[in-house]
Amino acid sequence: MPELPEVETVMRGLAPALVGARISRVEQRRANLRFAFPERFVARLEGTRVKELTRRAKYILAELDSAETLIMHLGMSGSFRLEDAGEESPGRFHHPRSKLAAHDHVVLHLSSGKRVTYNDPRRFGFMLLAASRDLAAHPLFAAVGIEPLGEAFDAPTLARLLAGKAAPLKAALLDQTLIAGLGNIYVCEALHRAALSPLRSAGSIVAASGAPKAGAKRLAEAIPAILHEAIRAGGSTLRDHQGADGALGYFQHSFAVYGKEGAACPRPRCHGTITRIVQSGRSTFYCPTCQK
DNA sequence: CGCATCCCCTGCCTGC
DNA sequence: TGCAGGCAGGGGATGC
């Protein structure tokens, strides 16, 4: 589920509770998620204060006052739940404990009385700790590509990243070492908006001179536009969702092509039909009529 | 090296 | 109704 807009929304949802808060107690409920938890994970977190919460690619980074950064990735099915511990009414003969659901793997108890619970059925997500000062050199980030919402992301940069690549355009856009944060949904949506076929080679939207062709210019505008729209939608959904059960991480979006196999292409005056194909083992949704 | 394939894991939906 | 099979928005490892 989580691509850049979802991760950004989750991060913004957690920030008010986490930034400035002290982590008073940590419950780690299993030895590993996708990766093993770091050595002494609980001890290295307990007692620290969160200085800052940021997003890089699809990672949420909590910079701690211990000079370490908690690196969190939601994988496919990870989500956070934010709750007030005051909602609990622990029995007289029990220590205060979280009311845990299936697949609740980590609980961060904050000195404010709030708690943040990480839930992840498929366990493709993970949490790691790294020295804050060495974060950029960390293997996870050393090869991570450009931020599509950053100022440096423009048509010439996109052209430079894709020039000469024989891989299908869709596969190149999913490559996190080129552009960081796009996933299957938003790649499909951006390609549709830019009227580019997911099947054409990545290098084919770049002129021999290395300059972006018209399609690359459309794509360089479509990508950040779609991401911004999704973040806005996520933000509004988040407020509704928090009122319900405090869950962060799963949002409904309205898509032009993703999951719309068989539907009429929403592009004005295009009478094509959204088609599903498989590329690199994953579903691609696109309109063969207007995406060339 | 670039690219394709398979795999990790659980839950949900579909069709028989 | 039960069950098998397919599919899921992540990325890493492997092999050509």
mmCIF file of C-alpha atoms (C1' of nucleotides) in Angstrom:
data_model
loop_
_atom_site.group_PDB
_atom_site.id
_atom_site.type_symbol
_atom_site.label_atom_id
_atom_site.label_comp_id
_atom_site.label_asym_id
_atom_site.label_seq_id
_atom_site.Cartn_x
_atom_site.Cartn_y
_atom_site.Cartn_z
ATOM 1 C CA MET A 1 0.000 0.000 0.000
ATOM 2 C CA PRO A 2 2.267 2.732 1.064
ATOM 3 C CA GLU A 3 3.946 4.713 -1.651
ATOM 4 C CA LEU A 4 5.400 8.153 -1.180
ATOM 5 C CA PRO A 5 2.092 9.970 -0.547
ATOM 6 C CA GLU A 6 0.955 7.404 1.999
ATOM 7 C CA VAL A 7 4.292 7.428 3.797
ATOM 8 C CA GLU A 8 4.281 11.222 3.833
ATOM 9 C CA THR A 9 0.753 11.249 5.243
ATOM 10 C CA VAL A 10 1.614 8.704 7.916
ATOM 11 C CA MET A 11 4.674 10.735 8.859
ATOM 12 C CA ARG A 12 2.633 13.923 9.159
ATOM 13 C CA GLY A 13 0.053 12.075 11.209
ATOM 14 C CA LEU A 14 2.652 10.812 13.654
ATOM 15 C CA ALA A 15 4.673 14.012 13.923
ATOM 16 C CA PRO A 16 2.463 15.946 16.365
ATOM 17 C CA ALA A 17 2.599 13.068 18.842
ATOM 18 C CA LEU A 18 6.198 12.007 18.298
ATOM 19 C CA VAL A 19 8.253 15.142 17.787
ATOM 20 C CA GLY A 20 9.525 16.351 21.140
ATOM 21 C CA ALA A 21 8.145 13.304 22.926
ATOM 22 C CA ARG A 22 10.200 10.959 25.039
ATOM 23 C CA ILE A 23 9.915 7.252 24.385
ATOM 24 C CA SER A 24 9.356 5.917 27.883
ATOM 25 C CA ARG A 25 8.829 2.242 27.131
ATOM 26 C CA VAL A 26 9.009 -0.031 24.098
ATOM 27 C CA GLU A 27 7.287 -3.349 23.505
ATOM 28 C CA GLN A 28 8.971 -5.455 20.846
ATOM 29 C CA ARG A 29 6.769 -8.453 20.226
ATOM 30 C CA ARG A 30 8.943 -10.566 17.916
ATOM 31 C CA ALA A 31 12.569 -10.938 16.901
ATOM 32 C CA ASN A 32 12.217 -9.837 13.300
ATOM 33 C CA LEU A 33 10.062 -8.235 10.684
ATOM 34 C CA ARG A 34 11.562 -8.280 7.227
ATOM 35 C CA PHE A 35 14.932 -7.994 8.932
ATOM 36 C CA ALA A 36 15.954 -8.815 12.460
ATOM 37 C CA PHE A 37 15.506 -5.926 14.844
ATOM 38 C CA PRO A 38 18.799 -4.253 15.778
ATOM 39 C CA GLU A 39 20.766 -5.452 18.766
ATOM 40 C CA ARG A 40 19.344 -4.041 21.996
ATOM 41 C CA PHE A 41 16.572 -2.352 20.023
ATOM 42 C CA VAL A 42 14.370 -1.689 23.051
ATOM 43 C CA ALA A 43 17.172 -0.429 25.252
ATOM 44 C CA ARG A 44 18.486 1.930 22.582
ATOM 45 C CA LEU A 45 15.041 3.498 22.181
ATOM 46 C CA GLU A 46 13.852 3.727 25.759
ATOM 47 C CA GLY A 47 14.585 7.072 27.334
ATOM 48 C CA THR A 48 15.373 8.858 24.101
ATOM 49 C CA ARG A 49 13.534 11.913 22.837
ATOM 50 C CA VAL A 50 12.424 12.341 19.220
ATOM 51 C CA LYS A 51 14.008 15.472 17.801
ATOM 52 C CA GLU A 52 12.620 15.355 14.294
ATOM 53 C CA LEU A 53 10.457 13.196 12.037
ATOM 54 C CA THR A 54 11.133 13.213 8.299
ATOM 55 C CA ARG A 55 10.537 11.133 5.190
ATOM 56 C CA ARG A 56 13.152 10.011 2.674
ATOM 57 C CA ALA A 57 11.910 7.889 -0.222
ATOM 58 C CA LYS A 58 9.441 5.514 1.441
ATOM 59 C CA TYR A 59 11.226 5.618 4.786
ATOM 60 C CA ILE A 60 10.079 7.424 7.910
ATOM 61 C CA LEU A 61 13.047 8.676 9.918
ATOM 62 C CA ALA A 62 12.846 9.576 13.595
ATOM 63 C CA GLU A 63 15.957 11.425 14.690
ATOM 64 C CA LEU A 64 16.605 10.736 18.366
ATOM 65 C CA ASP A 65 18.543 12.745 20.924
ATOM 66 C CA SER A 66 20.775 9.697 21.371
ATOM 67 C CA ALA A 67 22.503 10.567 18.060
ATOM 68 C CA GLU A 68 20.767 7.620 16.428
ATOM 69 C CA THR A 69 17.916 7.628 13.925
ATOM 70 C CA LEU A 70 15.065 5.142 13.954
ATOM 71 C CA ILE A 71 14.488 4.049 10.346
ATOM 72 C CA MET A 72 11.002 2.736 9.632
ATOM 73 C CA HIS A 73 9.654 1.162 6.461
ATOM 74 C CA LEU A 74 6.027 0.086 6.069
ATOM 75 C CA GLY A 75 6.610 -2.566 3.420
ATOM 76 C CA MET A 76 3.346 -3.574 1.784
ATOM 77 C CA SER A 77 1.036 -3.813 4.752
ATOM 78 C CA GLY A 78 2.527 -1.761 7.582
ATOM 79 C CA SER A 79 0.525 0.849 9.468
ATOM 80 C CA PHE A 80 0.715 2.871 12.653
ATOM 81 C CA ARG A 81 -2.003 3.343 15.214
ATOM 82 C CA LEU A 82 -1.916 6.386 17.442
ATOM 83 C CA GLU A 83 -3.819 6.137 20.704
ATOM 84 C CA ASP A 84 -4.132 7.768 24.082
ATOM 85 C CA ALA A 85 -3.173 5.329 26.771
ATOM 86 C CA GLY A 86 -5.891 6.949 28.870
ATOM 87 C CA GLU A 87 -8.420 5.018 26.850
ATOM 88 C CA GLU A 88 -7.265 1.891 28.594
ATOM 89 C CA SER A 89 -8.659 0.783 31.900
ATOM 90 C CA PRO A 90 -6.170 -1.770 33.148
ATOM 91 C CA GLY A 91 -7.463 -4.238 35.677
ATOM 92 C CA ARG A 92 -6.458 -3.737 39.281
ATOM 93 C CA PHE A 93 -4.209 -6.731 39.285
ATOM 94 C CA HIS A 94 -2.503 -6.069 35.993
ATOM 95 C CA HIS A 95 0.291 -3.820 35.013
ATOM 96 C CA PRO A 96 -0.825 -1.299 32.437
ATOM 97 C CA ARG A 97 -0.511 -3.050 29.112
ATOM 98 C CA SER A 98 -1.441 -2.203 25.591
ATOM 99 C CA LYS A 99 -4.529 -3.756 24.146
ATOM 100 C CA LEU A 100 -2.866 -5.476 21.236
ATOM 101 C CA ALA A 101 -4.317 -6.692 17.999
ATOM 102 C CA ALA A 102 -3.026 -9.406 15.710
ATOM 103 C CA HIS A 103 0.188 -8.345 13.986
ATOM 104 C CA ASP A 104 0.929 -5.535 16.409
ATOM 105 C CA HIS A 105 4.716 -5.907 16.457
ATOM 106 C CA VAL A 106 6.059 -2.784 18.140
ATOM 107 C CA VAL A 107 4.505 -0.406 20.660
ATOM 108 C CA LEU A 108 6.174 2.880 21.519
ATOM 109 C CA HIS A 109 4.869 4.284 24.790
ATOM 110 C CA LEU A 110 5.448 8.017 25.052
ATOM 111 C CA SER A 111 5.893 10.021 28.207
ATOM 112 C CA SER A 112 2.909 12.101 27.110
ATOM 113 C CA GLY A 113 0.697 9.080 27.708
ATOM 114 C CA LYS A 114 0.169 8.465 24.006
ATOM 115 C CA ARG A 115 1.343 5.325 22.332
ATOM 116 C CA VAL A 116 2.246 4.462 18.763
ATOM 117 C CA THR A 117 1.667 0.884 17.616
ATOM 118 C CA TYR A 118 3.179 -0.614 14.491
ATOM 119 C CA ASN A 119 1.042 -3.297 12.835
ATOM 120 C CA ASP A 120 2.171 -5.266 9.789
ATOM 121 C CA PRO A 121 0.471 -8.541 8.749
ATOM 122 C CA ARG A 122 2.854 -9.416 5.934
ATOM 123 C CA ARG A 123 5.947 -8.224 7.796
ATOM 124 C CA PHE A 124 7.635 -6.784 4.737
ATOM 125 C CA GLY A 125 8.263 -3.640 6.751
ATOM 126 C CA PHE A 126 11.151 -3.162 9.142
ATOM 127 C CA MET A 127 12.744 -0.953 11.768
ATOM 128 C CA LEU A 128 16.442 -0.255 12.025
ATOM 129 C CA LEU A 129 18.706 2.081 13.966
ATOM 130 C CA ALA A 130 21.643 3.972 12.502
ATOM 131 C CA ALA A 131 23.954 6.723 13.650
ATOM 132 C CA SER A 132 22.275 9.950 12.538
ATOM 133 C CA ARG A 133 25.518 11.426 11.332
ATOM 134 C CA ASP A 134 26.138 8.478 8.983
ATOM 135 C CA LEU A 135 22.632 8.222 7.624
ATOM 136 C CA ALA A 136 23.412 9.366 4.085
ATOM 137 C CA ALA A 137 26.112 6.737 3.836
ATOM 138 C CA HIS A 138 23.897 3.975 5.183
ATOM 139 C CA PRO A 139 23.496 1.179 2.595
ATOM 140 C CA LEU A 140 19.757 1.810 2.484
ATOM 141 C CA PHE A 141 20.223 5.412 1.447
ATOM 142 C CA ALA A 142 23.511 5.474 -0.402
ATOM 143 C CA ALA A 143 21.844 4.328 -3.614
ATOM 144 C CA VAL A 144 18.457 5.960 -3.164
ATOM 145 C CA GLY A 145 17.432 8.165 -6.054
ATOM 146 C CA ILE A 146 16.118 11.683 -6.408
ATOM 147 C CA GLU A 147 13.055 12.897 -4.496
ATOM 148 C CA PRO A 148 10.246 13.472 -7.006
ATOM 149 C CA LEU A 149 8.880 16.311 -4.868
ATOM 150 C CA GLY A 150 12.268 17.970 -4.508
ATOM 151 C CA GLU A 151 13.279 21.138 -6.316
ATOM 152 C CA ALA A 152 15.885 19.266 -8.329
ATOM 153 C CA PHE A 153 13.265 17.097 -10.004
ATOM 154 C CA ASP A 154 12.576 18.489 -13.468
ATOM 155 C CA ALA A 155 12.442 17.370 -17.095
ATOM 156 C CA PRO A 156 16.183 17.627 -17.814
ATOM 157 C CA THR A 157 16.966 15.642 -14.676
ATOM 158 C CA LEU A 158 14.382 13.008 -15.549
ATOM 159 C CA ALA A 159 15.869 12.776 -19.046
ATOM 160 C CA ARG A 160 19.343 12.330 -17.639
ATOM 161 C CA LEU A 161 18.134 9.500 -15.383
ATOM 162 C CA LEU A 162 16.370 7.637 -18.186
ATOM 163 C CA ALA A 163 18.721 8.296 -21.106
ATOM 164 C CA GLY A 164 19.923 5.140 -22.811
ATOM 165 C CA LYS A 165 17.838 2.795 -20.703
ATOM 166 C CA ALA A 166 16.341 -0.140 -22.581
ATOM 167 C CA ALA A 167 14.127 -1.209 -19.698
ATOM 168 C CA PRO A 168 10.392 -0.537 -20.005
ATOM 169 C CA LEU A 169 9.517 2.975 -18.884
ATOM 170 C CA LYS A 170 7.361 1.601 -16.088
ATOM 171 C CA ALA A 171 10.187 -0.516 -14.682
ATOM 172 C CA ALA A 172 12.581 2.434 -14.736
ATOM 173 C CA LEU A 173 10.122 4.632 -12.840
ATOM 174 C CA LEU A 174 9.763 1.932 -10.176
ATOM 175 C CA ASP A 175 13.536 1.759 -9.740
ATOM 176 C CA GLN A 176 14.136 3.413 -6.358
ATOM 177 C CA THR A 177 17.778 4.118 -7.235
ATOM 178 C CA LEU A 178 16.593 6.474 -9.997
ATOM 179 C CA ILE A 179 13.517 8.110 -8.451
ATOM 180 C CA ALA A 180 12.703 7.459 -4.801
ATOM 181 C CA GLY A 181 9.176 6.887 -3.635
ATOM 182 C CA LEU A 182 7.136 5.975 -6.686
ATOM 183 C CA GLY A 183 5.314 2.665 -6.488
ATOM 184 C CA ASN A 184 3.056 0.631 -8.695
ATOM 185 C CA ILE A 185 -0.017 2.836 -8.338
ATOM 186 C CA TYR A 186 1.475 6.264 -8.906
ATOM 187 C CA VAL A 187 3.668 5.094 -11.765
ATOM 188 C CA CYS A 188 0.553 3.847 -13.541
ATOM 189 C CA GLU A 189 -1.282 7.085 -12.785
ATOM 190 C CA ALA A 190 1.584 9.335 -13.857
ATOM 191 C CA LEU A 191 2.109 7.458 -17.123
ATOM 192 C CA HIS A 192 -1.555 7.804 -17.930
ATOM 193 C CA ARG A 193 -1.576 11.526 -17.241
ATOM 194 C CA ALA A 194 1.533 11.966 -19.385
ATOM 195 C CA ALA A 195 -0.038 9.818 -22.138
ATOM 196 C CA LEU A 196 3.000 7.544 -22.244
ATOM 197 C CA SER A 197 2.930 3.793 -22.697
ATOM 198 C CA PRO A 198 4.395 1.791 -19.816
ATOM 199 C CA LEU A 199 5.811 -0.594 -22.415
ATOM 200 C CA ARG A 200 8.053 1.788 -24.327
ATOM 201 C CA SER A 201 11.692 1.882 -23.384
ATOM 202 C CA ALA A 202 12.702 4.424 -20.754
ATOM 203 C CA GLY A 203 15.309 5.916 -23.050
ATOM 204 C CA SER A 204 12.750 6.565 -25.772
ATOM 205 C CA ILE A 205 11.469 9.738 -24.093
ATOM 206 C CA VAL A 206 14.939 11.266 -24.305
ATOM 207 C CA ALA A 207 16.341 12.855 -27.476
ATOM 208 C CA ALA A 208 19.715 11.784 -28.818
ATOM 209 C CA SER A 209 21.099 15.077 -27.539
ATOM 210 C CA GLY A 210 20.073 14.048 -24.037
ATOM 211 C CA ALA A 211 17.326 16.656 -23.936
ATOM 212 C CA PRO A 212 13.853 15.678 -22.728
ATOM 213 C CA LYS A 213 11.306 15.012 -25.452
ATOM 214 C CA ALA A 214 7.752 16.308 -25.051
ATOM 215 C CA GLY A 215 6.708 13.113 -23.270
ATOM 216 C CA ALA A 216 9.456 13.507 -20.697
ATOM 217 C CA LYS A 217 8.333 17.056 -20.032
ATOM 218 C CA ARG A 218 4.755 15.892 -19.505
ATOM 219 C CA LEU A 219 5.965 13.110 -17.230
ATOM 220 C CA ALA A 220 8.160 15.432 -15.181
ATOM 221 C CA GLU A 221 5.067 17.535 -14.495
ATOM 222 C CA ALA A 222 2.654 14.643 -13.991
ATOM 223 C CA ILE A 223 4.707 12.851 -11.337
ATOM 224 C CA PRO A 224 4.866 15.620 -8.718
ATOM 225 C CA ALA A 225 1.351 16.783 -9.558
ATOM 226 C CA ILE A 226 -0.128 13.346 -8.884
ATOM 227 C CA LEU A 227 1.896 12.901 -5.719
ATOM 228 C CA HIS A 228 0.790 16.284 -4.373
ATOM 229 C CA GLU A 229 -2.831 15.470 -5.139
ATOM 230 C CA ALA A 230 -2.542 12.144 -3.362
ATOM 231 C CA ILE A 231 -0.952 13.741 -0.308
ATOM 232 C CA ARG A 232 -3.795 16.243 -0.184
ATOM 233 C CA ALA A 233 -6.333 13.424 -0.460
ATOM 234 C CA GLY A 234 -4.482 11.401 2.158
ATOM 235 C CA GLY A 235 -4.421 14.348 4.477
ATOM 236 C CA SER A 236 -8.163 14.772 4.369
ATOM 237 C CA THR A 237 -8.735 11.041 4.664
ATOM 238 C CA LEU A 238 -6.365 10.942 7.599
ATOM 239 C CA ARG A 239 -8.497 13.352 9.620
ATOM 240 C CA ASP A 240 -11.572 11.232 9.017
ATOM 241 C CA HIS A 241 -9.733 8.068 9.774
ATOM 242 C CA GLN A 242 -8.230 9.306 13.026
ATOM 243 C CA GLY A 243 -11.700 10.079 14.273
ATOM 244 C CA ALA A 244 -12.651 6.474 13.670
ATOM 245 C CA ASP A 245 -9.952 4.314 15.183
ATOM 246 C CA GLY A 246 -6.681 6.196 15.053
ATOM 247 C CA ALA A 247 -5.245 4.046 12.297
ATOM 248 C CA LEU A 248 -2.758 5.652 9.955
ATOM 249 C CA GLY A 249 -1.635 4.147 6.731
ATOM 250 C CA TYR A 250 -4.529 2.885 4.674
ATOM 251 C CA PHE A 251 -6.359 5.370 2.522
ATOM 252 C CA GLN A 252 -8.870 5.341 -0.244
ATOM 253 C CA HIS A 253 -7.876 7.189 -3.340
ATOM 254 C CA SER A 254 -9.647 7.716 -6.584
ATOM 255 C CA PHE A 255 -7.554 6.558 -9.494
ATOM 256 C CA ALA A 256 -7.777 7.129 -13.223
ATOM 257 C CA VAL A 257 -6.376 3.746 -14.237
ATOM 258 C CA TYR A 258 -5.131 1.724 -11.256
ATOM 259 C CA GLY A 259 -7.508 -1.157 -10.595
ATOM 260 C CA LYS A 260 -9.811 0.067 -13.378
ATOM 261 C CA GLU A 261 -9.443 -2.794 -15.830
ATOM 262 C CA GLY A 262 -12.303 -2.748 -18.308
ATOM 263 C CA ALA A 263 -13.385 0.803 -17.474
ATOM 264 C CA ALA A 264 -13.594 3.575 -20.051
ATOM 265 C CA CYS A 265 -10.496 5.734 -20.221
ATOM 266 C CA PRO A 266 -11.272 8.949 -18.308
ATOM 267 C CA ARG A 267 -9.277 11.133 -20.705
ATOM 268 C CA PRO A 268 -11.623 13.481 -22.537
ATOM 269 C CA ARG A 269 -12.362 12.347 -26.097
ATOM 270 C CA CYS A 270 -10.361 9.142 -25.647
ATOM 271 C CA HIS A 271 -12.685 6.200 -26.052
ATOM 272 C CA GLY A 272 -10.151 3.580 -25.053
ATOM 273 C CA THR A 273 -10.536 0.890 -22.409
ATOM 274 C CA ILE A 274 -8.257 0.519 -19.411
ATOM 275 C CA THR A 275 -6.251 -2.662 -19.778
ATOM 276 C CA ARG A 276 -4.294 -4.728 -17.291
ATOM 277 C CA ILE A 277 -1.018 -6.332 -18.255
ATOM 278 C CA VAL A 278 1.815 -7.809 -16.204
ATOM 279 C CA GLN A 279 5.296 -6.285 -16.248
ATOM 280 C CA SER A 280 8.090 -7.621 -14.060
ATOM 281 C CA GLY A 281 5.512 -9.781 -12.353
ATOM 282 C CA ARG A 282 3.343 -6.853 -11.295
ATOM 283 C CA SER A 283 0.102 -5.441 -12.653
ATOM 284 C CA THR A 284 0.187 -2.464 -14.979
ATOM 285 C CA PHE A 285 -3.027 -0.597 -15.760
ATOM 286 C CA TYR A 286 -3.049 1.686 -18.776
ATOM 287 C CA CYS A 287 -5.010 2.862 -21.782
ATOM 288 C CA PRO A 288 -3.504 1.456 -25.003
ATOM 289 C CA THR A 289 -5.455 4.036 -27.010
ATOM 290 C CA CYS A 290 -4.039 7.282 -25.617
ATOM 291 C CA GLN A 291 -0.806 6.119 -23.972
ATOM 292 C CA LYS A 292 1.805 5.884 -26.700
ATOM 293 C "C1'" DC B 1 26.333 -4.123 -15.926
ATOM 294 C "C1'" DG B 2 21.135 -4.111 -17.077
ATOM 295 C "C1'" DC B 3 17.272 -6.540 -16.857
ATOM 296 C "C1'" DA B 4 13.924 -10.421 -15.633
ATOM 297 C "C1'" DT B 5 12.416 -13.744 -12.364
ATOM 298 C "C1'" DC B 6 11.509 -15.428 -8.032
ATOM 299 C "C1'" DC B 7 10.869 -14.971 -3.222
ATOM 300 C "C1'" DC B 8 9.682 -13.223 1.524
ATOM 301 C "C1'" DC B 9 4.528 -13.208 4.307
ATOM 302 C "C1'" DT B 10 -0.526 -13.018 5.411
ATOM 303 C "C1'" DG B 11 -5.178 -11.823 4.093
ATOM 304 C "C1'" DC B 12 -8.794 -11.349 1.029
ATOM 305 C "C1'" DC B 13 -11.428 -12.254 -2.980
ATOM 306 C "C1'" DT B 14 -12.908 -15.260 -6.681
ATOM 307 C "C1'" DG B 15 -14.457 -19.377 -8.757
ATOM 308 C "C1'" DC B 16 -15.362 -24.155 -8.544
ATOM 309 C "C1'" DT C 1 -19.888 -23.993 2.688
ATOM 310 C "C1'" DG C 2 -15.091 -25.125 1.929
ATOM 311 C "C1'" DC C 3 -11.073 -24.862 -0.392
ATOM 312 C "C1'" DA C 4 -7.614 -23.885 -3.981
ATOM 313 C "C1'" DG C 5 -5.680 -20.366 -6.541
ATOM 314 C "C1'" DG C 6 -4.649 -15.736 -7.671
ATOM 315 C "C1'" DC C 7 -3.591 -11.321 -6.241
ATOM 316 C "C1'" DA C 8 -1.866 -7.373 -3.239
ATOM 317 C "C1'" DG C 9 0.465 -0.731 -3.208
ATOM 318 C "C1'" DG C 10 7.370 -3.295 -0.742
ATOM 319 C "C1'" DG C 11 12.275 -4.538 -2.084
ATOM 320 C "C1'" DG C 12 16.202 -7.870 -2.043
ATOM 321 C "C1'" DA C 13 18.709 -11.914 -4.081
ATOM 322 C "C1'" DT C 14 19.839 -14.440 -7.935
ATOM 323 C "C1'" DG C 15 20.896 -15.637 -12.634
ATOM 324 C "C1'" DC C 16 21.254 -14.701 -17.477
#
